[in-house]
Coordinates of C-alpha atoms in Angstrom, one line a residue:
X1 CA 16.3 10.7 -13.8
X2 CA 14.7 11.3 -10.2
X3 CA 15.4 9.1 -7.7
X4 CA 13.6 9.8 -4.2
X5 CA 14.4 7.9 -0.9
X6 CA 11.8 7.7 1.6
X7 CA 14.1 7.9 5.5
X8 CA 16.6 9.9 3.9
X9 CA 18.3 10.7 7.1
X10 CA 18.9 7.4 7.9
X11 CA 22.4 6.7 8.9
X12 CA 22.5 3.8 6.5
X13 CA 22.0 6.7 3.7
X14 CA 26.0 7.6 3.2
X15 CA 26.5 3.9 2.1
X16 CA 24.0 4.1 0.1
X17 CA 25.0 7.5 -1.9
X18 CA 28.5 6.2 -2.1
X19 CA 27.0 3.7 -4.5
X20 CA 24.9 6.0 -6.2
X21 CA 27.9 8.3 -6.6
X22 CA 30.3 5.5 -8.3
X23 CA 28.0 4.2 -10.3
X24 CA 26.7 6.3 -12.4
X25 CA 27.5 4.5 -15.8
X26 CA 24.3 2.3 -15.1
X27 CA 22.5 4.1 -13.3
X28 CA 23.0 8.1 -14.3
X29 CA 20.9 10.6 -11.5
X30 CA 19.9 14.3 -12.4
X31 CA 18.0 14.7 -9.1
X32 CA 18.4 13.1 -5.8
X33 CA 15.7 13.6 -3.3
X34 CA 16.2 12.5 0.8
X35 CA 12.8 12.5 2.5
X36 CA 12.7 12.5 6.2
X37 CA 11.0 13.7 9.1
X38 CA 13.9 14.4 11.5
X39 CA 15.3 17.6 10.0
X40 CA 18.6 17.6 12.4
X41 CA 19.7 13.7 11.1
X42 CA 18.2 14.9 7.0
X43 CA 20.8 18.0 7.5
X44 CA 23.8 15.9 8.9
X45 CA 23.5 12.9 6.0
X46 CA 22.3 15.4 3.4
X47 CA 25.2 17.3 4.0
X48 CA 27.8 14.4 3.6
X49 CA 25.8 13.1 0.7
X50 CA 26.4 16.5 -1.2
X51 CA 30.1 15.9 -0.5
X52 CA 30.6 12.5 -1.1
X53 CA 29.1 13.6 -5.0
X54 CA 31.1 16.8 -5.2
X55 CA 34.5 14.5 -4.3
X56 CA 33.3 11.7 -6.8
X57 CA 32.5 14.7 -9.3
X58 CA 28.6 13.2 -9.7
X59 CA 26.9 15.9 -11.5
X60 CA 23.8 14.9 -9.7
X61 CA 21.3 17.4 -7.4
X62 CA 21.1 16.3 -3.5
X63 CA 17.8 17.9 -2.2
X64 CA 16.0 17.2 1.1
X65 CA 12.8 17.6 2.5
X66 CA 10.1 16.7 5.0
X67 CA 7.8 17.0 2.4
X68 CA 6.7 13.5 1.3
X69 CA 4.5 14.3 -1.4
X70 CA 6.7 17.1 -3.2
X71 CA 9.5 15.0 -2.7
X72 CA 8.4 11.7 -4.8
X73 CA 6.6 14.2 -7.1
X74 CA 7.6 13.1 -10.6
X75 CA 10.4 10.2 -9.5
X76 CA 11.4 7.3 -11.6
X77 CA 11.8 5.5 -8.5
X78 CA 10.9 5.5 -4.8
X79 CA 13.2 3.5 -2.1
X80 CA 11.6 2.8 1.2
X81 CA 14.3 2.7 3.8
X82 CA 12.5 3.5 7.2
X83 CA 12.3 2.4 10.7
X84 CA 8.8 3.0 11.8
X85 CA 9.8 4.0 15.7
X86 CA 12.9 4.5 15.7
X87 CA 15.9 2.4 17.5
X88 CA 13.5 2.8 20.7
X89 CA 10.7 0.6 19.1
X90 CA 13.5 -1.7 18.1
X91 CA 14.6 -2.2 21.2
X92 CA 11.4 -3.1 22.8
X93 CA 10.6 -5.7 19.6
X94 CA 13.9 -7.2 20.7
X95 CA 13.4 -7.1 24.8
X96 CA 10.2 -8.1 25.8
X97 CA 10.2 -11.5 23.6
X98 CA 12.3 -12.8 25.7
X99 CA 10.5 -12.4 29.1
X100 CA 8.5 -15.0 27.4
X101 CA 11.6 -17.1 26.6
X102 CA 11.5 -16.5 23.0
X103 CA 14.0 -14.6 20.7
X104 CA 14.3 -10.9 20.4
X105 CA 14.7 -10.0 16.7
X106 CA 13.3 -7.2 15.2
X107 CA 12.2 -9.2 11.8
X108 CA 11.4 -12.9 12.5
X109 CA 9.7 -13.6 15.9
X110 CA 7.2 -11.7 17.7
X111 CA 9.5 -8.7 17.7
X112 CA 9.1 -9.2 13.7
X113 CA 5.4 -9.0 14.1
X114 CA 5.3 -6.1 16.1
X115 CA 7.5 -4.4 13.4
X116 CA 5.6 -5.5 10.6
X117 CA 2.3 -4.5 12.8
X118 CA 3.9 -0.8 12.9
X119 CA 5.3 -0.6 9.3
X120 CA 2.7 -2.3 6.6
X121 CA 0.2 1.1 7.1
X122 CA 2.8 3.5 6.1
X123 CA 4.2 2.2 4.0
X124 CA 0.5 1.3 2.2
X125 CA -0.3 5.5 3.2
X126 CA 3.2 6.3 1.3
X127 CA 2.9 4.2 -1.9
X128 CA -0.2 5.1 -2.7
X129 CA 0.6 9.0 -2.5
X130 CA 3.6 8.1 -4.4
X131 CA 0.6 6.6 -6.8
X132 CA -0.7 9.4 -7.0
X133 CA 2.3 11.7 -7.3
X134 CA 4.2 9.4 -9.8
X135 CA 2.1 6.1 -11.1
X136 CA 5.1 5.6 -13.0
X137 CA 7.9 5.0 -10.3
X138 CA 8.9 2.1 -9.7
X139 CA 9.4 1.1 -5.1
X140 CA 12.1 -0.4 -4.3
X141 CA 12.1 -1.4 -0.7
X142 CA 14.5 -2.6 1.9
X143 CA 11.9 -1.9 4.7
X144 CA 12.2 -4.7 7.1
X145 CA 10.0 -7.3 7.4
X146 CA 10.8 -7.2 3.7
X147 CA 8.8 -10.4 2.6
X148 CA 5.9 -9.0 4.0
X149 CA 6.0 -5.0 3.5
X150 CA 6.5 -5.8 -0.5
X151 CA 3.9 -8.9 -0.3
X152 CA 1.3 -5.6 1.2
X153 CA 3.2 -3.6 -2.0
X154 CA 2.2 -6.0 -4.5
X155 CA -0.9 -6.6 -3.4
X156 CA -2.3 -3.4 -3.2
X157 CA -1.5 -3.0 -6.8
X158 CA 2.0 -1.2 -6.5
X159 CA 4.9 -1.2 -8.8
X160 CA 7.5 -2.9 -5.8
X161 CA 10.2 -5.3 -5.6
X162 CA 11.7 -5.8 -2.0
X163 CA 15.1 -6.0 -1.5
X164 CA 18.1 -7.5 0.7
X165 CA 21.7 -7.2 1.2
X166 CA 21.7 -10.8 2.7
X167 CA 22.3 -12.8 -1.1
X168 CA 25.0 -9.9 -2.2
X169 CA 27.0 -10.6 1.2
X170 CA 27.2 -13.9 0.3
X171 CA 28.0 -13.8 -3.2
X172 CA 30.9 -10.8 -2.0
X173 CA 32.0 -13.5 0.5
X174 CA 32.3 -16.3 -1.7
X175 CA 34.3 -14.0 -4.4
X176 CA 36.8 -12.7 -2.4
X177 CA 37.3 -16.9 -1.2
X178 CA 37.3 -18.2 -4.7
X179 CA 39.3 -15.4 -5.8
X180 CA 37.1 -14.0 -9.3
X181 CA 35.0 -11.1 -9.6
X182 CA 31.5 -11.0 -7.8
X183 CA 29.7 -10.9 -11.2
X184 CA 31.5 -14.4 -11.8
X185 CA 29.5 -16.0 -9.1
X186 CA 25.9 -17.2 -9.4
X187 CA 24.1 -18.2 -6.3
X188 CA 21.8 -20.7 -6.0
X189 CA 19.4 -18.3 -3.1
X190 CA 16.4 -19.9 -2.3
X191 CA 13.6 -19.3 0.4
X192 CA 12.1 -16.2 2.0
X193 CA 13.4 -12.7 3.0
X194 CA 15.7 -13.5 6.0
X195 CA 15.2 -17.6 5.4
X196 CA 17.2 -18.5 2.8
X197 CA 20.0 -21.2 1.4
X198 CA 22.7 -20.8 -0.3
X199 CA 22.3 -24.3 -2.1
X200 CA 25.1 -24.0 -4.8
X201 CA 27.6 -21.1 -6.0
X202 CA 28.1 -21.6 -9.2
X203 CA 30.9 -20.1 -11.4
X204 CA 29.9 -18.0 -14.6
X205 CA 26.2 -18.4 -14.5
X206 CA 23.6 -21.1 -13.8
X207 CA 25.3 -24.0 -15.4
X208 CA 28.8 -23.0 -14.3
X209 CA 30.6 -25.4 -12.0
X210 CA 29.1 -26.1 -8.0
X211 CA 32.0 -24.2 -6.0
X212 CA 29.4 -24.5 -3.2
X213 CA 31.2 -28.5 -2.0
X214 CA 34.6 -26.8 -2.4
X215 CA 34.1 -23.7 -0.4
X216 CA 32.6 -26.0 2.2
X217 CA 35.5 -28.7 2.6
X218 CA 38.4 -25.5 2.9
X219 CA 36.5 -22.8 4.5
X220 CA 33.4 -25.0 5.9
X221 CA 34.8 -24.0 9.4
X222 CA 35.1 -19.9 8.8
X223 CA 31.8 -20.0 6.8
X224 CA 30.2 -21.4 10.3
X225 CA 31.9 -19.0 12.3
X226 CA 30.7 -16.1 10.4
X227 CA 27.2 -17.6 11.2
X228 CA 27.6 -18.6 14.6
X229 CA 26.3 -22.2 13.9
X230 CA 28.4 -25.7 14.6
X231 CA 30.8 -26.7 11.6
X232 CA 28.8 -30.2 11.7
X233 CA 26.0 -28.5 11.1
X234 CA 27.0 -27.1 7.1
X235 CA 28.8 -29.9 6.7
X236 CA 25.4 -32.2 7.4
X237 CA 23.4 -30.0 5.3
X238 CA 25.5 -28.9 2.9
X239 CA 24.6 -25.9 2.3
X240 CA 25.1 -22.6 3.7
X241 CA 22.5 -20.6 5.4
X242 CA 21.8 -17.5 6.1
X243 CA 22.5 -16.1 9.5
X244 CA 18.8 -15.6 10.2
X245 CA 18.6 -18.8 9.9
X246 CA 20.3 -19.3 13.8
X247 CA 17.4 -18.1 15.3
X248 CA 15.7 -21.3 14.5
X249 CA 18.6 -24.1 14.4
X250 CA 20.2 -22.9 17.6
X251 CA 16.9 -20.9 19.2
X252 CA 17.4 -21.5 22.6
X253 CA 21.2 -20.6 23.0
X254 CA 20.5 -17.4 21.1
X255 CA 17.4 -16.3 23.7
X256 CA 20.4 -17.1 26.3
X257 CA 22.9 -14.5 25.2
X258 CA 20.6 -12.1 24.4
X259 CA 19.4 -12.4 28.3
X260 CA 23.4 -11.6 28.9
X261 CA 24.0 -8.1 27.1
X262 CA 22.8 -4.8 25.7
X263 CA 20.0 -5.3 22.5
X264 CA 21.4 -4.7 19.2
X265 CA 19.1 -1.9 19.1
X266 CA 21.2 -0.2 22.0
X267 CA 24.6 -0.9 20.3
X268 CA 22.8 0.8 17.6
X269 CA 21.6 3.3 18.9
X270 CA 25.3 4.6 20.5
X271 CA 26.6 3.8 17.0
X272 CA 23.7 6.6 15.4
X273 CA 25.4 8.9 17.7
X274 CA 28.7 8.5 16.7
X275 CA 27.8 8.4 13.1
X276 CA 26.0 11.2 13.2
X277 CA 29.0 13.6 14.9
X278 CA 31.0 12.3 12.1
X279 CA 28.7 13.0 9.9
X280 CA 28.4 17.0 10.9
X281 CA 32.1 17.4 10.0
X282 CA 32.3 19.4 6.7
X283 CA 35.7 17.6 6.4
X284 CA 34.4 14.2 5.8
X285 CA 33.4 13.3 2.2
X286 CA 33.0 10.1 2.2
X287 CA 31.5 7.1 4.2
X288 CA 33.2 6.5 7.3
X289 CA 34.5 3.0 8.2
X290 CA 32.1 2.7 11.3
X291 CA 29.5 2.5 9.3
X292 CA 30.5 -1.0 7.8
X293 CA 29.9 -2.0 11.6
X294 CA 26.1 -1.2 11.4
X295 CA 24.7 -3.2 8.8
X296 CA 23.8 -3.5 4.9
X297 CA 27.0 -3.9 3.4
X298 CA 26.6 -3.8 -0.2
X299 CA 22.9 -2.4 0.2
X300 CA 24.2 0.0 -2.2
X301 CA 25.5 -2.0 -4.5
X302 CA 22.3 -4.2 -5.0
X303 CA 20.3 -0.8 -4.9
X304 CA 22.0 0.7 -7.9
X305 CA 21.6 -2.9 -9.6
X306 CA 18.2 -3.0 -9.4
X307 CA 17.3 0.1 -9.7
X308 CA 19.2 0.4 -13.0
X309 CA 17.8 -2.9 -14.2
X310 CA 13.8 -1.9 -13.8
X311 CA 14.5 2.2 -14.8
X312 CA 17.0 1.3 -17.9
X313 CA 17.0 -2.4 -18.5
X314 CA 21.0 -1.6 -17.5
X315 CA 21.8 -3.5 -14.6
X316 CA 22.1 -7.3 -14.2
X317 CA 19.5 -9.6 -16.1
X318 CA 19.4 -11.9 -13.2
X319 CA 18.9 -10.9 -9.7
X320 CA 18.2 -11.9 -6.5
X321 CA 15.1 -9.8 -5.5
X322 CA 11.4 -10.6 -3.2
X323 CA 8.6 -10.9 -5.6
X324 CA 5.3 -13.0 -6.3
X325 CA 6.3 -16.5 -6.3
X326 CA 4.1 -17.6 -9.4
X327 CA 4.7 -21.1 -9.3
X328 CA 8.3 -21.0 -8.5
X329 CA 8.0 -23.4 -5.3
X330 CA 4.9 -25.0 -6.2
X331 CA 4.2 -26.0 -2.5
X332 CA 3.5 -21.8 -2.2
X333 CA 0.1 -19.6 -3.4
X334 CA 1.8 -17.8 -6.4
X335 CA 0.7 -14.4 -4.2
X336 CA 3.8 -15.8 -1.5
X337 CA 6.9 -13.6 -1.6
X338 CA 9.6 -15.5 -2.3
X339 CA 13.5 -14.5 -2.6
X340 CA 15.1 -16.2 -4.9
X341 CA 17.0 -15.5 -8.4
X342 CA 15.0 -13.3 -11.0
X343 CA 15.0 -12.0 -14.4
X344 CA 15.0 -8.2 -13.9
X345 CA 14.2 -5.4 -16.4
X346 CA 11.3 -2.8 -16.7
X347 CA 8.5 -4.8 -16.8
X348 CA 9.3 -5.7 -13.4
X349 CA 11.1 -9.2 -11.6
X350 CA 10.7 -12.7 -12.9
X351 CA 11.7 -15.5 -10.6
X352 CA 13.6 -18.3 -12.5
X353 CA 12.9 -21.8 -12.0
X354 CA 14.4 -23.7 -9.7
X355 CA 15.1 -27.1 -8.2
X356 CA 12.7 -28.7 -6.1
X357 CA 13.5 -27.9 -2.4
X358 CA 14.3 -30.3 0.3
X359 CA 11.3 -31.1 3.1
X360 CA 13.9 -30.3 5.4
X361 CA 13.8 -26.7 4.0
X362 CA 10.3 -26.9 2.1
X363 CA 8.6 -27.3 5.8
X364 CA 10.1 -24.4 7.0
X365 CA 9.3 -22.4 4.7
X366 CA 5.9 -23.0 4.0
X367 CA 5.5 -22.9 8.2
X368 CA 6.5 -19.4 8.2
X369 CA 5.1 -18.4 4.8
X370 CA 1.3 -19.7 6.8
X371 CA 2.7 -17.2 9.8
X372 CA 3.3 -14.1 6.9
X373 CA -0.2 -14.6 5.6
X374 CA -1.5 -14.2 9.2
X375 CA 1.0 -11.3 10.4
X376 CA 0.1 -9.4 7.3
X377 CA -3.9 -9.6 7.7
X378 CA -3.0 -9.3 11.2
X379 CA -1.6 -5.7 9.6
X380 CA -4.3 -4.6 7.8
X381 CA -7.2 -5.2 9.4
X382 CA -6.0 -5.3 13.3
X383 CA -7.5 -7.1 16.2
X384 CA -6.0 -9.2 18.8
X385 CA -7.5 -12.4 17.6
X386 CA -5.4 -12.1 14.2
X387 CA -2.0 -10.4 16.5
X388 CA -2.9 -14.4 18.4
X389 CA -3.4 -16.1 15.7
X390 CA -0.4 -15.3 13.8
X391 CA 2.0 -15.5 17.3
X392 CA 0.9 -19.1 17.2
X393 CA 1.5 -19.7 13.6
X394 CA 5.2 -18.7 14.0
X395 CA 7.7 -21.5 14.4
X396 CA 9.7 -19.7 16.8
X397 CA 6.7 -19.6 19.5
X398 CA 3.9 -21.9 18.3
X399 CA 2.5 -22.6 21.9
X400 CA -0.6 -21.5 23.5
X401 CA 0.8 -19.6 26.7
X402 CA 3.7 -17.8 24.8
X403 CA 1.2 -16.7 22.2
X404 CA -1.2 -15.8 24.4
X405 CA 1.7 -13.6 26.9
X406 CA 3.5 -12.1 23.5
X407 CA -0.1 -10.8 22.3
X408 CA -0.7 -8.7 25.0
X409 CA 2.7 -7.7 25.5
X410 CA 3.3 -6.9 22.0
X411 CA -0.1 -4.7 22.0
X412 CA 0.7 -2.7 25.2
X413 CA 4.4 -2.0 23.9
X414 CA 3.0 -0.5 20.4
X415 CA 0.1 1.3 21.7
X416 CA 0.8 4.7 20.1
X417 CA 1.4 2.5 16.1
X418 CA -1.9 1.0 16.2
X419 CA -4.8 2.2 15.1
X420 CA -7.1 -0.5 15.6
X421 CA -6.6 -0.7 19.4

């Protein structure tokens, strides 16, 4: 089995070959291909993924390349992990928002727009010479704006699922709290990629018992720490949400700390740095604790899940994956991507049914769903009107003069990604 990864020298790559490399009863590799641009980083992680297999005896081949097309040639599978500027595009998405008082984020927001702006043509340009490489393979991706990027995947015809870390997190969380194995607890994810609930957590499967009232009551308090959202706040809604979800219920105290310190893209950024010098020592053979500071814990977990499930039919049944909503919120076109629970196996992702949602979350939803339609046209066809027109669609800005500002801003600071202007 070939597996190819698509920003290979990504410093997120160790966590996610420390999966591969443990997991192998699932999901069994002959050939592992990094593909990246950036020769110096592809050296440094390609190097420490070759170790991490050798110490974890993984029989598996670690090549690298800058060679796109040779290296998805032939794979069973294609993960799309890449950052379409670099930390310094990041760090603009997440500055210049808020000159307009409006939240810096690099996936909802305007800085979300910009990234999507910058990311749906490659990624388009590199599945379809993966299409023509390997019609076959299946794309996984955990590109950010996920929703969107796989929405542009399935629509142009491509064999894609999208992917987050955001549902295994919780799942991990509530584990550890309730004190069984993760693969006991069945979450009750609903919403979009980086707008979700956690609206019950349910022991042993589906119709296990609702832990979700429990957790709430004993750990309600840690649970909204985690989040950085009032205690009242889950206790009111009773449910938990995602984190993304505080750049909406608590907008305007977010855009004032980030006015107060360095962008997460800079604390990034310094964090590459150090990763990267660790990575370069031939002594280190497996992923360094740092790296659990810099995002997508369990990525690799969730990875290897899916990527098991739609190669072998050998990971879980049920998932929680982005895919076509087909009548799963019925408020939705069935071409929406959703993220919810799924049935998973090589024909592809199923959502499961589930209960109708709450206006309260319902609204939201289909408000930034309308914003999605418009950033992703806005994507492939270009033009300031449709950059506008989606700016005003978004909850987060939804005002003339900040939609009108945040367009030409967010055109001047992505110039050199956009072909159209």
């Amino acid at each position: 089995m070939k597996l190819a990864v698509v920003g290979g020298g990504s410093t997120y790559t160790p966590e996610l070959i420390d999966g591969f490399a443990r997991l192998t009863d699932i999901l069994p590799i002959g050939e592992l291909v990094l593909i990246d641009p950036a020769a110096d980083r592809l050296d440094l992680v390609g190097g420490l993924a070759r170790r991490i297999f050798a110490k974890q005896g993984h029989p598996g081949r670690i090549t690298t390349t800058a060679d796109l097309d040779a290296g998805v040639a032939d794979a069973d599978a294609v993960l799309l992990q890449l950052r379409v500027g670099g930390q310094a595009a990041r760090n603009e998405d997440e500055t210049w928002p808020l000159e307009c008082g409006c939240v810096g984020q690099e996936t909802t927001g305007a800085g979300g727009l910009a990234k999507a702006l910058r990311t749906v043509p490659v990624v388009l340009d590199i599945a379809e010479r993966v299409r023509r490489t390997s019609p076959d393979a299946w794309i996984i991706d955990f590109t950010n704006p996920v929703g969107i990027v796989t929405r542009a995947l399935l629509q142009a015809g491509h064999k894609a699922v999208g992917l987050c870390n955001v549902a295994i997190g919780f799942q991990r969380r509530f584990a550890k709290l309730l004190n069984v194995a993760p693969s006991e607890v069945y979450l009750e994810h609903v919403g979009l990629n980086h707008l979700t609930w956690e609206r019950g957590v349910r022991l042993g499967g589906p119709g296990g018992t609702d832990m979700l009232p429990e957790l709430l009551a004993e750990h309600g308090d840690a649970l909204a720490a985690d989040l950085r959202l009032p205690p009242v706040l889950l206790e009111r809604l009773g449910v938990v949400p995602s984190y993304y979800l505080r750049y909406f219920y608590a907008h305007d105290e977010v855009v004032r700390e980030l006015g107060t310190k360095p962008s997460r893209a800079a604390e990034v950024a310094e964090m590459e740095k150090q990763l990267l010098a660790m990575y370069g020592d031939p002594a280190l053979d497996e992923k360094p604790e740092l790296l659990s500071k810099r995002g997508g814990a369990f990525y690799s977990e969730a990875a290897v899940d899916l990527a098991a499930s739609l190669l072998r039919g050998g990971g879980s049944p049920v998932q929680v994956v982005n895919t076509y909503n087909n009548g799963t919120l019925p408020f939705l076109a069935d071409d929406a991507v959703i993220e919810v629970q799924a049935r998973v196996g090589t024909s592809g992702a199923e959502p499961l049914a589930v209960p109708a949602l709450d206006p309260l979350y319902a609204g939201l939803v289909a408000d930034v769903t309308a914003y999605e339609d418009l950033a992703l046209d806005a994507a492939l066809r270009g033009g300031r009107d449709r950059v506008f027109k989606a700016l005003l669609a978004h909850p987060l800005i939804g005002q003339f003069e900040y939609a009108e500002a945040l367009t030409d801003k967010l055109i001047a600071h992505n110039r050199e990604h956009l072909a159209w202007v």
